[in-house]
Each structure stands twice: as C-alpha cells, then as structure tokens.
Amino acid sequence: MGCTATLSAGPPNVGGYDVAYANAVPVDVDTYPAVPYRDRLAYLVEGRWYWPTDNGWVVFLEEPPELANYRTNVQTAPRAVPPPAVEYGYPPVRPTKPREIHREYRPR
C-alpha cells in the first residue's frame, strides 16, 4: 500500500554536462564576460565557466558547446584599447593676471 522511491546521488551535472561545486568564486565574478545559459548567466573566469545554482556555484568540468563557442569568440576578439588622446594645435591657455575687485575709481 505504500510507495517507495530510490534516488541515486551521482555526480552533479547541468544540462547533461559534468560540473563540480566551486570551493571559491571570485569576488568580482560579475565583471567577467558572461553569457546566458539555461536561464542564468554563466561567467567565464580565466578559462573556466562558473554558473550559479540554487545550492551554490558550480564549475563546468565538461564545457557545453554553446559556452565553448562563446569562449572562442571572446578569446579571439581583438583586445580593446582606448583611443589615443586628441591634441589640437592651439597654444596652451595661459592664466590671466587677477584683477583688482571693488577698487574705487576717482578721476584726477
């Protein structure tokens, strides 16, 4: 009359890809490149994918193709550099001498 169920505690996986619980996550993980994966953002930190779960952060041991495609595009993109400073040919502005304020005018 009762119902029984068995659960197998195999290695964790996300979308069929092996993951491991992360011992530590970079403090500024949200500043790294990110891509949506399975309704959450996966963060690429030094060649490894970090992904948040309800039980904590995991690291992908096996890289899904969607994330691999993004990683190869990010790694092959040219490095972003700021534009050079623009200098115009005008002479530098020299400060003017301060004028006396509230000096009384008296004709001679």
PDB file of C-alpha atoms in Angstrom:
ATOM      1  CA  MET A   1       0.000   0.000   0.000  1.00  0.00           C
ATOM      2  CA  GLY A   2       2.981   2.252   0.381  1.00  0.00           C
ATOM      3  CA  CYS A   3       5.081   3.886  -2.266  1.00  0.00           C
ATOM      4  CA  THR A   4       8.865   3.748  -2.357  1.00  0.00           C
ATOM      5  CA  ALA A   5      11.382   5.659  -4.404  1.00  0.00           C
ATOM      6  CA  THR A   6      15.112   5.401  -4.809  1.00  0.00           C
ATOM      7  CA  LEU A   7      17.391   8.288  -5.564  1.00  0.00           C
ATOM      8  CA  SER A   8      20.867   7.944  -6.966  1.00  0.00           C
ATOM      9  CA  ALA A   9      23.320  10.594  -5.917  1.00  0.00           C
ATOM     10  CA  GLY A  10      25.583  10.675  -8.928  1.00  0.00           C
ATOM     11  CA  PRO A  11      27.960  13.474  -9.817  1.00  0.00           C
ATOM     12  CA  PRO A  12      26.210  16.806 -10.331  1.00  0.00           C
ATOM     13  CA  ASN A  13      25.532  17.904 -13.875  1.00  0.00           C
ATOM     14  CA  VAL A  14      23.892  20.793 -15.668  1.00  0.00           C
ATOM     15  CA  GLY A  15      22.177  20.058 -18.936  1.00  0.00           C
ATOM     16  CA  GLY A  16      23.946  16.692 -19.107  1.00  0.00           C
ATOM     17  CA  TYR A  17      27.422  18.197 -18.619  1.00  0.00           C
ATOM     18  CA  ASP A  18      29.549  17.378 -15.587  1.00  0.00           C
ATOM     19  CA  VAL A  19      30.077  20.118 -13.018  1.00  0.00           C
ATOM     20  CA  ALA A  20      31.656  20.396  -9.589  1.00  0.00           C
ATOM     21  CA  TYR A  21      30.707  22.649  -6.698  1.00  0.00           C
ATOM     22  CA  ALA A  22      33.070  25.622  -6.530  1.00  0.00           C
ATOM     23  CA  ASN A  23      35.127  25.958  -3.356  1.00  0.00           C
ATOM     24  CA  ALA A  24      35.630  29.665  -4.016  1.00  0.00           C
ATOM     25  CA  VAL A  25      34.216  32.121  -6.510  1.00  0.00           C
ATOM     26  CA  PRO A  26      35.992  35.371  -7.486  1.00  0.00           C
ATOM     27  CA  VAL A  27      34.590  38.316  -5.540  1.00  0.00           C
ATOM     28  CA  ASP A  28      34.077  40.330  -8.728  1.00  0.00           C
ATOM     29  CA  VAL A  29      32.689  37.455 -10.795  1.00  0.00           C
ATOM     30  CA  ASP A  30      30.031  39.735 -12.306  1.00  0.00           C
ATOM     31  CA  THR A  31      32.737  41.831 -14.013  1.00  0.00           C
ATOM     32  CA  TYR A  32      33.894  38.891 -16.163  1.00  0.00           C
ATOM     33  CA  PRO A  33      32.422  38.007 -19.575  1.00  0.00           C
ATOM     34  CA  ALA A  34      29.019  36.363 -19.188  1.00  0.00           C
ATOM     35  CA  VAL A  35      26.588  34.567 -21.462  1.00  0.00           C
ATOM     36  CA  PRO A  36      23.048  33.351 -20.781  1.00  0.00           C
ATOM     37  CA  TYR A  37      22.940  29.576 -20.335  1.00  0.00           C
ATOM     38  CA  ARG A  38      19.834  27.690 -19.203  1.00  0.00           C
ATOM     39  CA  ASP A  39      18.065  30.818 -17.860  1.00  0.00           C
ATOM     40  CA  ARG A  40      21.069  32.000 -15.814  1.00  0.00           C
ATOM     41  CA  LEU A  41      24.334  33.732 -16.606  1.00  0.00           C
ATOM     42  CA  ALA A  42      27.484  31.643 -16.954  1.00  0.00           C
ATOM     43  CA  TYR A  43      30.670  33.594 -16.183  1.00  0.00           C
ATOM     44  CA  LEU A  44      33.986  32.952 -17.926  1.00  0.00           C
ATOM     45  CA  VAL A  45      36.772  33.419 -15.372  1.00  0.00           C
ATOM     46  CA  GLU A  46      40.312  32.580 -16.513  1.00  0.00           C
ATOM     47  CA  GLY A  47      39.146  29.879 -18.915  1.00  0.00           C
ATOM     48  CA  ARG A  48      36.635  28.244 -16.528  1.00  0.00           C
ATOM     49  CA  TRP A  49      32.869  28.604 -16.520  1.00  0.00           C
ATOM     50  CA  TYR A  50      31.145  29.493 -13.228  1.00  0.00           C
ATOM     51  CA  TRP A  51      27.382  29.058 -13.021  1.00  0.00           C
ATOM     52  CA  PRO A  52      25.053  29.825 -10.071  1.00  0.00           C
ATOM     53  CA  THR A  53      22.630  27.176  -8.832  1.00  0.00           C
ATOM     54  CA  ASP A  54      20.112  27.091  -6.000  1.00  0.00           C
ATOM     55  CA  ASN A  55      22.686  25.150  -3.933  1.00  0.00           C
ATOM     56  CA  GLY A  56      25.711  27.359  -4.689  1.00  0.00           C
ATOM     57  CA  TRP A  57      28.124  27.964  -7.528  1.00  0.00           C
ATOM     58  CA  VAL A  58      29.386  25.216  -9.811  1.00  0.00           C
ATOM     59  CA  VAL A  59      32.282  25.000 -12.245  1.00  0.00           C
ATOM     60  CA  PHE A  60      31.860  23.148 -15.526  1.00  0.00           C
ATOM     61  CA  LEU A  61      34.205  20.186 -15.835  1.00  0.00           C
ATOM     62  CA  GLU A  62      32.818  19.453 -19.301  1.00  0.00           C
ATOM     63  CA  GLU A  63      32.204  22.530 -21.464  1.00  0.00           C
ATOM     64  CA  PRO A  64      28.853  22.736 -23.278  1.00  0.00           C
ATOM     65  CA  PRO A  65      29.144  23.645 -26.990  1.00  0.00           C
ATOM     66  CA  GLU A  66      27.182  26.910 -26.507  1.00  0.00           C
ATOM     67  CA  LEU A  67      29.699  28.089 -23.933  1.00  0.00           C
ATOM     68  CA  ALA A  68      32.653  26.833 -25.967  1.00  0.00           C
ATOM     69  CA  ASN A  69      31.518  28.884 -28.981  1.00  0.00           C
ATOM     70  CA  TYR A  70      31.254  31.997 -26.844  1.00  0.00           C
ATOM     71  CA  ARG A  71      34.667  31.387 -25.234  1.00  0.00           C
ATOM     72  CA  THR A  72      36.418  31.018 -28.595  1.00  0.00           C
ATOM     73  CA  ASN A  73      34.815  34.255 -29.841  1.00  0.00           C
ATOM     74  CA  VAL A  74      35.876  36.171 -26.733  1.00  0.00           C
ATOM     75  CA  GLN A  75      39.430  34.812 -26.802  1.00  0.00           C
ATOM     76  CA  THR A  76      39.938  35.572 -30.493  1.00  0.00           C
ATOM     77  CA  ALA A  77      38.454  39.079 -30.392  1.00  0.00           C
ATOM     78  CA  PRO A  78      40.967  41.914 -30.673  1.00  0.00           C
ATOM     79  CA  ARG A  79      41.927  43.498 -27.397  1.00  0.00           C
ATOM     80  CA  ALA A  80      40.003  46.651 -26.602  1.00  0.00           C
ATOM     81  CA  VAL A  81      42.267  49.665 -26.253  1.00  0.00           C
ATOM     82  CA  PRO A  82      41.244  53.236 -25.528  1.00  0.00           C
ATOM     83  CA  PRO A  83      41.580  55.702 -28.399  1.00  0.00           C
ATOM     84  CA  PRO A  84      44.655  57.931 -28.390  1.00  0.00           C
ATOM     85  CA  ALA A  85      44.353  61.309 -26.729  1.00  0.00           C
ATOM     86  CA  VAL A  86      43.429  64.083 -29.140  1.00  0.00           C
ATOM     87  CA  GLU A  87      45.732  67.056 -29.139  1.00  0.00           C
ATOM     88  CA  TYR A  88      44.796  70.178 -31.002  1.00  0.00           C
ATOM     89  CA  GLY A  89      47.272  72.647 -32.498  1.00  0.00           C
ATOM     90  CA  TYR A  90      46.159  75.550 -30.333  1.00  0.00           C
ATOM     91  CA  PRO A  91      48.645  77.205 -27.994  1.00  0.00           C
ATOM     92  CA  PRO A  92      48.177  76.403 -24.338  1.00  0.00           C
ATOM     93  CA  VAL A  93      45.924  78.700 -22.358  1.00  0.00           C
ATOM     94  CA  ARG A  94      47.881  80.960 -20.040  1.00  0.00           C
ATOM     95  CA  PRO A  95      46.313  82.163 -16.850  1.00  0.00           C
ATOM     96  CA  THR A  96      45.391  85.842 -16.813  1.00  0.00           C
ATOM     97  CA  LYS A  97      46.507  88.127 -14.068  1.00  0.00           C
ATOM     98  CA  PRO A  98      43.891  88.627 -11.402  1.00  0.00           C
ATOM     99  CA  ARG A  99      42.169  92.000 -11.492  1.00  0.00           C
ATOM    100  CA  GLU A 100      41.568  94.149  -8.506  1.00  0.00           C
ATOM    101  CA  ILE A 101      37.994  93.934  -7.427  1.00  0.00           C
ATOM    102  CA  HIS A 102      35.997  96.763  -5.828  1.00  0.00           C
ATOM    103  CA  ARG A 103      38.696  99.368  -6.293  1.00  0.00           C
ATOM    104  CA  GLU A 104      37.250 102.776  -6.044  1.00  0.00           C
ATOM    105  CA  TYR A 105      37.503 104.898  -9.193  1.00  0.00           C
ATOM    106  CA  ARG A 106      38.453 108.510  -8.608  1.00  0.00           C
ATOM    107  CA  PRO A 107      39.188 110.757 -11.533  1.00  0.00           C
ATOM    108  CA  ARG A 108      42.214 113.010 -11.094  1.00  0.00           C
TER     109      ARG A 108
END
